[in-house]
Tab-separated table of C-alpha atoms in Angstrom:
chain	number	residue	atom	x	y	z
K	16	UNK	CA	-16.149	11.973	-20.237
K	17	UNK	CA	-12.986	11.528	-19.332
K	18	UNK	CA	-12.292	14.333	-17.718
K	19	UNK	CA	-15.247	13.499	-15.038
K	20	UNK	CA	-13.024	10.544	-13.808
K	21	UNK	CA	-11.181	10.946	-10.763
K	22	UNK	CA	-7.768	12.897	-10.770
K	23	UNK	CA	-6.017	10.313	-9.457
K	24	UNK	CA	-6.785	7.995	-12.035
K	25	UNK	CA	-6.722	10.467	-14.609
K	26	UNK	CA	-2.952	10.846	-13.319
K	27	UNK	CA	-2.242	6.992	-12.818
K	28	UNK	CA	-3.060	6.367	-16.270
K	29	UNK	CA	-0.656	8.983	-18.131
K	30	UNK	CA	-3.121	11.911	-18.939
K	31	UNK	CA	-1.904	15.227	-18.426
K	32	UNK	CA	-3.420	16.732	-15.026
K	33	UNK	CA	-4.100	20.171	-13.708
K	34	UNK	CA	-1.628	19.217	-10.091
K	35	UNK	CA	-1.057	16.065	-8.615
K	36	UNK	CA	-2.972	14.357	-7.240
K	37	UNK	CA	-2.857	13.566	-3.220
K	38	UNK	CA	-3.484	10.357	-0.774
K	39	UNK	CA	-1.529	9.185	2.335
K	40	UNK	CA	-0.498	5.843	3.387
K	41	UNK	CA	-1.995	4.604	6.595
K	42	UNK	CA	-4.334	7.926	6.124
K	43	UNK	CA	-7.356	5.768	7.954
K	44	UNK	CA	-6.005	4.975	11.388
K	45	UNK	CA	-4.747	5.932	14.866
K	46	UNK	CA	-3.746	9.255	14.353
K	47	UNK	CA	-7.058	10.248	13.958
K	48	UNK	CA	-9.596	10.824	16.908
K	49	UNK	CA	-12.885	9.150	15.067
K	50	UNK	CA	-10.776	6.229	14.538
K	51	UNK	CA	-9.565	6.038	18.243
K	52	UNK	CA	-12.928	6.348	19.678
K	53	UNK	CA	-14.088	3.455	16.875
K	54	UNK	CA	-11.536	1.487	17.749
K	55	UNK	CA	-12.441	1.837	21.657
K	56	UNK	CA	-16.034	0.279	20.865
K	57	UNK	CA	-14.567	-2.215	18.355
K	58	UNK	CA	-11.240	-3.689	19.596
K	59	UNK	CA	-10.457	-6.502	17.339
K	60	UNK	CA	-8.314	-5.502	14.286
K	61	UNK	CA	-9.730	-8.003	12.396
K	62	UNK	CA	-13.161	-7.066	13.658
K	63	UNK	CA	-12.512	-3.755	12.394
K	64	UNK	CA	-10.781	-4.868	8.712
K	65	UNK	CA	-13.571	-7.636	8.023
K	66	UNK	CA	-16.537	-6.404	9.111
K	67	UNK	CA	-17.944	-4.635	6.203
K	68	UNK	CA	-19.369	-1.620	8.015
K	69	UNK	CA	-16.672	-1.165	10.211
K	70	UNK	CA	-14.054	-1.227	7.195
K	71	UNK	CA	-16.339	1.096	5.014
K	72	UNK	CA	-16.534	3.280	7.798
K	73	UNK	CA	-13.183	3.629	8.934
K	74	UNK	CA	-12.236	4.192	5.086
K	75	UNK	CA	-14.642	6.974	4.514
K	76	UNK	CA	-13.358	8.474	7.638
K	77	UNK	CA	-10.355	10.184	6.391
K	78	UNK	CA	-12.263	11.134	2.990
K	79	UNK	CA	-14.596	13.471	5.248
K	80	UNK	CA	-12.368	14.908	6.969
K	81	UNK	CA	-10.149	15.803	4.677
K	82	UNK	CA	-11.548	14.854	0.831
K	83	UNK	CA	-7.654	12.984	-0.586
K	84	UNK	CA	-8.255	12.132	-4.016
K	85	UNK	CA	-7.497	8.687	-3.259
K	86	UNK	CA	-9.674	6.140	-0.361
K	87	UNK	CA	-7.949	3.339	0.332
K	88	UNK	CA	-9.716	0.314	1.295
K	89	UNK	CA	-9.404	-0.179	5.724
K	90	UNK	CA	-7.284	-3.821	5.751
K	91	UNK	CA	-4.664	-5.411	5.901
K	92	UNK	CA	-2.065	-6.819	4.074
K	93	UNK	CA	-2.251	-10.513	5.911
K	94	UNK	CA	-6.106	-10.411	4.992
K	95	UNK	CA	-6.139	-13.447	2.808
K	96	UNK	CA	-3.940	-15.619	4.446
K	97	UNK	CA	-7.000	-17.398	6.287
K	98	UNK	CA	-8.551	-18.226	2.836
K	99	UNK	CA	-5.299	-20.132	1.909
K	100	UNK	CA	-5.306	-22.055	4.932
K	101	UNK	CA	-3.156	-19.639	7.342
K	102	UNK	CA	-4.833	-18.067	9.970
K	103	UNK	CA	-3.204	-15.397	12.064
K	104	UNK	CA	-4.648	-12.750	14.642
K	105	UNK	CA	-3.076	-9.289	15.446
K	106	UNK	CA	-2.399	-8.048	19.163
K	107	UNK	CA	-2.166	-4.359	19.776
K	108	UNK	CA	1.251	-3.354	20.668
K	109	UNK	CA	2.596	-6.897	19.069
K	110	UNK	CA	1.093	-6.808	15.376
K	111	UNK	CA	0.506	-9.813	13.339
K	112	UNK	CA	1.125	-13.518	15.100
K	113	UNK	CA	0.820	-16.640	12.899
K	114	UNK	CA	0.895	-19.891	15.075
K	115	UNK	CA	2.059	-22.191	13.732
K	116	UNK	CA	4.288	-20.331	11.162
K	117	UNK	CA	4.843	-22.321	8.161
K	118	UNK	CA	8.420	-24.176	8.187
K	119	UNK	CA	7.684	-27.434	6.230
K	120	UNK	CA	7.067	-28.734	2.499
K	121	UNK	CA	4.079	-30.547	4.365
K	122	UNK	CA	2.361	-27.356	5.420
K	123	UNK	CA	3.139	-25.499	2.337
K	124	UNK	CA	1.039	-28.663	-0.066
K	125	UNK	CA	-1.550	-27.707	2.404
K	126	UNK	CA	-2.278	-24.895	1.033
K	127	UNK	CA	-5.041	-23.968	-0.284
K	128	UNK	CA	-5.757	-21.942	-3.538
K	129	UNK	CA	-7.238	-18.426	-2.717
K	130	UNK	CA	-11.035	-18.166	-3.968
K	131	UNK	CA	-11.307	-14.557	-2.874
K	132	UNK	CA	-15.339	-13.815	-3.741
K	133	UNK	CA	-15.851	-17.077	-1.123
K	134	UNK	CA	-13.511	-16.572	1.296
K	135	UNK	CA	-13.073	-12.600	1.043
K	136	UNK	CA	-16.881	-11.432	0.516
K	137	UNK	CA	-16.609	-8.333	3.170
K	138	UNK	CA	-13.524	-6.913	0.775
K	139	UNK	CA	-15.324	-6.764	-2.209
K	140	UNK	CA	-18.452	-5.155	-0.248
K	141	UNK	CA	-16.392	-2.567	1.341
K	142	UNK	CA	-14.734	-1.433	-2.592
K	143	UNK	CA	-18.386	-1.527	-3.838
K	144	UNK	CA	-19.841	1.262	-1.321
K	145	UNK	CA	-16.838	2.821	-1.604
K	146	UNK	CA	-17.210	3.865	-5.207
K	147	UNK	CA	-20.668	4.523	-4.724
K	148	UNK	CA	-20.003	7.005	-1.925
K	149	UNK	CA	-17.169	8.675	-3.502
K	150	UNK	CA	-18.078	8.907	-7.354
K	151	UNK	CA	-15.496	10.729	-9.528
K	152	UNK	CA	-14.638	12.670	-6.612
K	153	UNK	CA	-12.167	10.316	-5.796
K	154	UNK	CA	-10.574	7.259	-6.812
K	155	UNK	CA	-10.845	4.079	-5.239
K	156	UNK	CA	-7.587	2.158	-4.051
K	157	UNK	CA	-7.183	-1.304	-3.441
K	158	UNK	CA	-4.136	-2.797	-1.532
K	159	UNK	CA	-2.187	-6.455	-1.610
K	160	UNK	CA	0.381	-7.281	0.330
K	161	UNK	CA	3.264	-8.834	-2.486
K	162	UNK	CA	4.464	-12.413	-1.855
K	163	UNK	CA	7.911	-11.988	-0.086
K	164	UNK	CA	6.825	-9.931	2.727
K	165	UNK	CA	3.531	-12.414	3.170
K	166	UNK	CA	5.914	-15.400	3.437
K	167	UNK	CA	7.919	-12.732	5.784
K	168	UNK	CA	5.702	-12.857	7.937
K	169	UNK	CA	4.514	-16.555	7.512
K	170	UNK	CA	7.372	-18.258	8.035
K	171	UNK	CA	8.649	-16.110	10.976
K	172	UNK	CA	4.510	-16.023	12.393
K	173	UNK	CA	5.596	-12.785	13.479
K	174	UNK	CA	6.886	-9.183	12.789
K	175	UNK	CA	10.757	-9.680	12.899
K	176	UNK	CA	13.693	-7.299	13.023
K	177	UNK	CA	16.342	-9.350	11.135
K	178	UNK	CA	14.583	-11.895	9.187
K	179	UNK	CA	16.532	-14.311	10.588
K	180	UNK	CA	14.325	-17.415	10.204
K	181	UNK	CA	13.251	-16.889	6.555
K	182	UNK	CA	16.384	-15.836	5.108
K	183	UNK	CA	17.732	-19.230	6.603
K	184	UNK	CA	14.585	-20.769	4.797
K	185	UNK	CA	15.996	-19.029	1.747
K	186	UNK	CA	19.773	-20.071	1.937
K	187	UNK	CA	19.080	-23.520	3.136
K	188	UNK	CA	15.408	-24.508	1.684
K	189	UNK	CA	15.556	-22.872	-0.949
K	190	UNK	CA	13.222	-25.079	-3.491
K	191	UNK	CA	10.586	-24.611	-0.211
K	192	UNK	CA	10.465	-21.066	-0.155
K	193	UNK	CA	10.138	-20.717	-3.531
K	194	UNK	CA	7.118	-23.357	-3.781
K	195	UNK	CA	5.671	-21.255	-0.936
K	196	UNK	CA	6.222	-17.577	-2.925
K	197	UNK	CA	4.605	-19.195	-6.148
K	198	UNK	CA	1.542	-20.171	-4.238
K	199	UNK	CA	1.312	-16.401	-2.683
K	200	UNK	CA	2.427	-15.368	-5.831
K	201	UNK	CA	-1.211	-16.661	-7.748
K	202	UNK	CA	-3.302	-16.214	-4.753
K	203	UNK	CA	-2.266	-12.838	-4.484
K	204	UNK	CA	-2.585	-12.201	-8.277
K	205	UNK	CA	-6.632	-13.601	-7.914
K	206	UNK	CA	-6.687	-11.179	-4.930
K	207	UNK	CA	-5.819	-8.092	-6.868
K	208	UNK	CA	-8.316	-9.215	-9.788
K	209	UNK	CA	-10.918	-9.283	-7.037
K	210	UNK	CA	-10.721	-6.126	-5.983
K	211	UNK	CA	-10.230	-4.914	-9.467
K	212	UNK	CA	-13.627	-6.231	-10.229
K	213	UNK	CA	-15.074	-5.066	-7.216
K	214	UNK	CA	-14.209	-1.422	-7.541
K	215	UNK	CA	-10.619	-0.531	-7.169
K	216	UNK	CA	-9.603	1.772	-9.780
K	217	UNK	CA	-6.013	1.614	-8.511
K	218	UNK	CA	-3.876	-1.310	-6.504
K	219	UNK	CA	-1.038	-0.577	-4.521
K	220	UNK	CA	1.453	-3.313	-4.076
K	221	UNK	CA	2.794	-3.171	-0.638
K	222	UNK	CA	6.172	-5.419	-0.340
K	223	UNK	CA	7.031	-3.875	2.786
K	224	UNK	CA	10.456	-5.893	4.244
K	225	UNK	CA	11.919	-6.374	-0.005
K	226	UNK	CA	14.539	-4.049	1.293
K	227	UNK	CA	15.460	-6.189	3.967
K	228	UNK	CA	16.976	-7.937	1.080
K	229	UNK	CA	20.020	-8.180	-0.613
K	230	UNK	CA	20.070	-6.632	-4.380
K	231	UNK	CA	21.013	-10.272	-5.609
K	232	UNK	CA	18.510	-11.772	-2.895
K	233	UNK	CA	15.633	-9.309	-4.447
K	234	UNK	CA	16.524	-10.645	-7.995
K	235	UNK	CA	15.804	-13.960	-6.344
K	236	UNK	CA	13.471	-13.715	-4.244
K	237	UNK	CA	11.116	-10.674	-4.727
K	238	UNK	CA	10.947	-9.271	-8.168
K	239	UNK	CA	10.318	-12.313	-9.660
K	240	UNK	CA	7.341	-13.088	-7.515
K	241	UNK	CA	6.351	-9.412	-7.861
K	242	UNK	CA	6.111	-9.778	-11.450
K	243	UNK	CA	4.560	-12.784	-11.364
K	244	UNK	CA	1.384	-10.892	-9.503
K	245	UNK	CA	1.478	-8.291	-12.398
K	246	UNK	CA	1.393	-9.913	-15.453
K	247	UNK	CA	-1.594	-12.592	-14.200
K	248	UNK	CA	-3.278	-9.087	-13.359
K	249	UNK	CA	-2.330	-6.722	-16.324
K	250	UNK	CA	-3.847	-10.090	-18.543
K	251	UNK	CA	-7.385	-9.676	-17.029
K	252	UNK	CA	-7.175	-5.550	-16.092
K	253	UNK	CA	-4.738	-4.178	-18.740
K	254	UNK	CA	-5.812	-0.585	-17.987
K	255	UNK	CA	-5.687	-0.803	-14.239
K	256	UNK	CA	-2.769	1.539	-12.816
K	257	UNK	CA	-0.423	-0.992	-10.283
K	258	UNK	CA	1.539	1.139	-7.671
K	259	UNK	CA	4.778	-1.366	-5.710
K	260	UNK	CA	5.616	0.058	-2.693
K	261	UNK	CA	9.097	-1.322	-0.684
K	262	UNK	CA	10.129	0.209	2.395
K	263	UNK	CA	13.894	0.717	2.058
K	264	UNK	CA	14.146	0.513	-1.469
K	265	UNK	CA	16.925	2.789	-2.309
K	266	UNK	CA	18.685	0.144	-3.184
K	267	UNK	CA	16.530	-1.582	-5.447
K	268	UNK	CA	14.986	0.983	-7.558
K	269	UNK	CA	16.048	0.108	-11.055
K	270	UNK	CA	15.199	-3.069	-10.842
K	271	UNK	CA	11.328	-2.475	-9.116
K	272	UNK	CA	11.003	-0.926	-12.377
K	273	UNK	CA	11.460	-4.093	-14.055
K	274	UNK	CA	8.092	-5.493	-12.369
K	275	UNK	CA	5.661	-4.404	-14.958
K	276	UNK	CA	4.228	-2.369	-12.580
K	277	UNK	CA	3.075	1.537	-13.729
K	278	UNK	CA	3.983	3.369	-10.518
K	279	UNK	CA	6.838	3.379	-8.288
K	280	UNK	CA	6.158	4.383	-4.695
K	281	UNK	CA	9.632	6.216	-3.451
K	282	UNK	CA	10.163	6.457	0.593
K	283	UNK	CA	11.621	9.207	2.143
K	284	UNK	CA	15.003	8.260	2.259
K	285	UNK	CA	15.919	8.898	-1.542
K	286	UNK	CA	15.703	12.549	-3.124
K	287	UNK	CA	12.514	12.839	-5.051
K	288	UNK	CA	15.236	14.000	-8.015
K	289	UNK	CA	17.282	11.534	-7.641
K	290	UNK	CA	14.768	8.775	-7.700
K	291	UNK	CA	12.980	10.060	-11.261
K	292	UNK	CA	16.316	10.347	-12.605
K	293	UNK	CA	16.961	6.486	-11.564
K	294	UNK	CA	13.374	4.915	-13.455
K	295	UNK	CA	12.891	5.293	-16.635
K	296	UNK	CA	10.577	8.291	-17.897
K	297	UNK	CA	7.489	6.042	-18.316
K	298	UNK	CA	6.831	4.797	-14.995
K	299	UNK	CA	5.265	7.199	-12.806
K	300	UNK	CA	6.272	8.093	-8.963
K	301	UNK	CA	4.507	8.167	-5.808
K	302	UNK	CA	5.557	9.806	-3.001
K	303	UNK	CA	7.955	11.096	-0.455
K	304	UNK	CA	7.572	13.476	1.939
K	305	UNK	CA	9.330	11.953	5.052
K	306	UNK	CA	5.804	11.399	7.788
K	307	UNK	CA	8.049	12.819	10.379
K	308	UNK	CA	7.539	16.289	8.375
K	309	UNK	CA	4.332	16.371	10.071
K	310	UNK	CA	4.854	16.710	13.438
K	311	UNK	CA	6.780	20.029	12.227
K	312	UNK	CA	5.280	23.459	11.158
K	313	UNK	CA	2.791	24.089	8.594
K	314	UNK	CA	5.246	26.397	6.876
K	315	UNK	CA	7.505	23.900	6.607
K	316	UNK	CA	5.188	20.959	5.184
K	317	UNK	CA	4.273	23.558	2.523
K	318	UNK	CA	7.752	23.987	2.052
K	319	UNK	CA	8.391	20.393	1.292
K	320	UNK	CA	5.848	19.569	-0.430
K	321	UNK	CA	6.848	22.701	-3.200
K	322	UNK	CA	10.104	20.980	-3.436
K	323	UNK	CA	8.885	17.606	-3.824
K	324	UNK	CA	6.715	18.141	-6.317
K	325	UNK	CA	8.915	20.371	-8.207
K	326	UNK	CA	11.395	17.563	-8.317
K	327	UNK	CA	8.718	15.284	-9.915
K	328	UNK	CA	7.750	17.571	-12.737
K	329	UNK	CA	7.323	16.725	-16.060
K	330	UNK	CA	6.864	12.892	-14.453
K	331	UNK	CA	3.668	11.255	-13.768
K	332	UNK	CA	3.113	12.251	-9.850
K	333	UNK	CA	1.136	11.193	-7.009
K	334	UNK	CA	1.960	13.023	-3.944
K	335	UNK	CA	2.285	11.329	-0.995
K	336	UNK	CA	4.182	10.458	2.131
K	337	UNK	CA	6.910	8.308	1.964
K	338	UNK	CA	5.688	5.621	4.481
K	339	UNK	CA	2.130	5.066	6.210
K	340	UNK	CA	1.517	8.759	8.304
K	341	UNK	CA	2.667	8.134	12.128
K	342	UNK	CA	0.436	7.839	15.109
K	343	UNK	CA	0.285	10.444	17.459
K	344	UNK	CA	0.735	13.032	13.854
K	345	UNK	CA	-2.007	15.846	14.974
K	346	UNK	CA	-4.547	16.209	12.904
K	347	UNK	CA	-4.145	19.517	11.742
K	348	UNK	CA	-1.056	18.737	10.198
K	349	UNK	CA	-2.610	16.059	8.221
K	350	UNK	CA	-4.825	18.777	7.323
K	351	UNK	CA	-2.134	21.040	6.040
K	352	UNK	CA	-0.637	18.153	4.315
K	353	UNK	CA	-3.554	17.593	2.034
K	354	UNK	CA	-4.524	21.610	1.757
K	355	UNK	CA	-1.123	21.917	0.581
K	356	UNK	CA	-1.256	19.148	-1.826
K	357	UNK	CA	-4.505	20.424	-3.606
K	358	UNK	CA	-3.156	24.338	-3.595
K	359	UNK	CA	0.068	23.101	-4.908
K	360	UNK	CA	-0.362	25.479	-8.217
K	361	UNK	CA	-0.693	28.479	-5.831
K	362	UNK	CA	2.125	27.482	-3.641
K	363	UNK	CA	4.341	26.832	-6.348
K	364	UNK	CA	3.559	30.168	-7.538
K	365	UNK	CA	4.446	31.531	-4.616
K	366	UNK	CA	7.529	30.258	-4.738
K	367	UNK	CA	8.684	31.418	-7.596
């Protein structure tokens, strides 16, 4: 029986697997020409993220084309902010705008617990179908964004290149930014349940601007709240592979691996060797071929992804890219990207 499971979860969970398995951040999306044209007839992002066929179809889209071992649910990390009182809207070309941002103990009390079957129906709809489409051909992903980068966002109410306005939060408010993180911090946790018990199989943690921080400001600020999301969720789902994800996180890597969570997601700016040999033998690693590999050849995507997952041996392994895949990647390369990934055995052979 359990060998009729998906691969990926197969792999997530420990069990010994005949290759790696292979997904890509950001794999639905604008680098693909079904998605483009969708997106012409439907331009609303949150049109497209919360309306269940739309989501469900733009998730399935890279599973035709190219049959990952991983779907990944279409939305977005600011997805349940509305259901705890804080709405926000993304432009194309601008990304996510919260007005007003939240700056005051007043608007933080406001908040309201997250009751994600009410206020999140269209989530748990999408995950359903999902699994029914895709079977044990594949496994099901889920996605959160952690609490740091949500109040990232919050309090600045919009992408930001310095962090300017939160880290003053932090340094000066610091008894309101934590109240804030706490309140993501449970919301988020009854999130990731949700989709748990709507389908996902496995739930990447996406805290996207944690390396924006300080080591001693992570300690702080991040990890705590990270782990805060994991052990409310490993109490209810126990057996449910969790997968943190920090862009920039070089510098933080031993101590991500004191979240709790099973899988570390490594970007492309730290050796795939170097990273195992930083976490400890029991967590697995996701990851890292560098996305701008795939505007190259196909030779040398092959190439790279031999090395990589060489590197990873004898570790739990999930091969990805180490950040969401570019726009403007061509398609083909994508194509060679996952080709490569499930003929790894061959290649490595090759190599040899």
């Amino acid at each position: 029986m359990a060998d009729s499971l998906p691969l990926l979860l197969r792999a997530a969970r420990g069990e010994q697997v005949e290759r790696p398995p292979v997904w890509m951040m950001r794999q639905a999306g604008r680098y693909m020409k079904v998605y483009r044209d969708l997106r012409d007839r439907h331009p609303g992002f949150r049109e497209r993220s919360e309306q269940p066929d739309l989501s469900y179809e733009i998730s399935m889209q890279p599973y035709r084309a190219f049959q990952p071992d991983g779907v990944i649910l279409f939305s977005d990390i600011l997805t349940p902010l509305p259901g705890m009182g804080i709405d926000f809207d993304i432009i194309e070309s601008k990304g996510p705008i919260i007005d007003p941002p939240i700056r005051s103990l007043a608007q933080v009390e406001a908040l309201r617990p997250l009751d994600a079957a009410a206020s999140l129906p269209f989530v748990g709809e999408v995950l359903g179908r999902l699994r029914q489409s895709v079977g044990n051909e594949a496994a099901v992903l889920g996605f959160v964004g952690a609490p740091w980068t949500l109040a990232a966002y919050a309090v600045e109410g919009k992408s930001s290149k310095n962090y300017a306005v939160i880290k003053a939060m932090a340094f000066q408010e610091p008894a309101l930014l934590h109240r804030l993180l706490a309140h993501l911090a449970d919301s988020i946790a009854a999130y990731v349940s949700y989709q748990i018990e709507s389908g996902a199989q496995v739930v990447q943690l996406f805290d996207s601007w944690a390396g924006q921080l300080s080591p001693i400001d992570y300690d702080v600020f991040a990890a705590p709240y990270q782990k805060r999301v994991v052990d409310q969720v490993k109490a209810k789902h126990p057996d449910t592979p969790l997968i943190l994800y920090i862009s920039g996180s070089a510098g933080v890597l031993e101590r991500m691996a004191r979240t709790g969570v099973d899988f570390i997601s490594l970007d492309w700016t730290v050796d795939m060797a170097d990273g195992c040999a930083r976490l400890p033998e029991h967590l697995g690693v996701q990851g890292n071929v560098d996305p701008g590999l795939l505007f190259g050849t196909p030779q040398a995507i092959r190439e790279r992804i031999v090395d990589t997952v060489l590197k990873a041996r004898g570790r739990r392994h999930i091969l990805n890219l180490g950040h969401g895949i570019l726009p403007g990647t061509p398609e083909e390369n994508a194509r060679v990207f996952f080709e490569a990934g499930k003929s790894v055995n061959e290649l490595l052979g090759a190599a040899v």
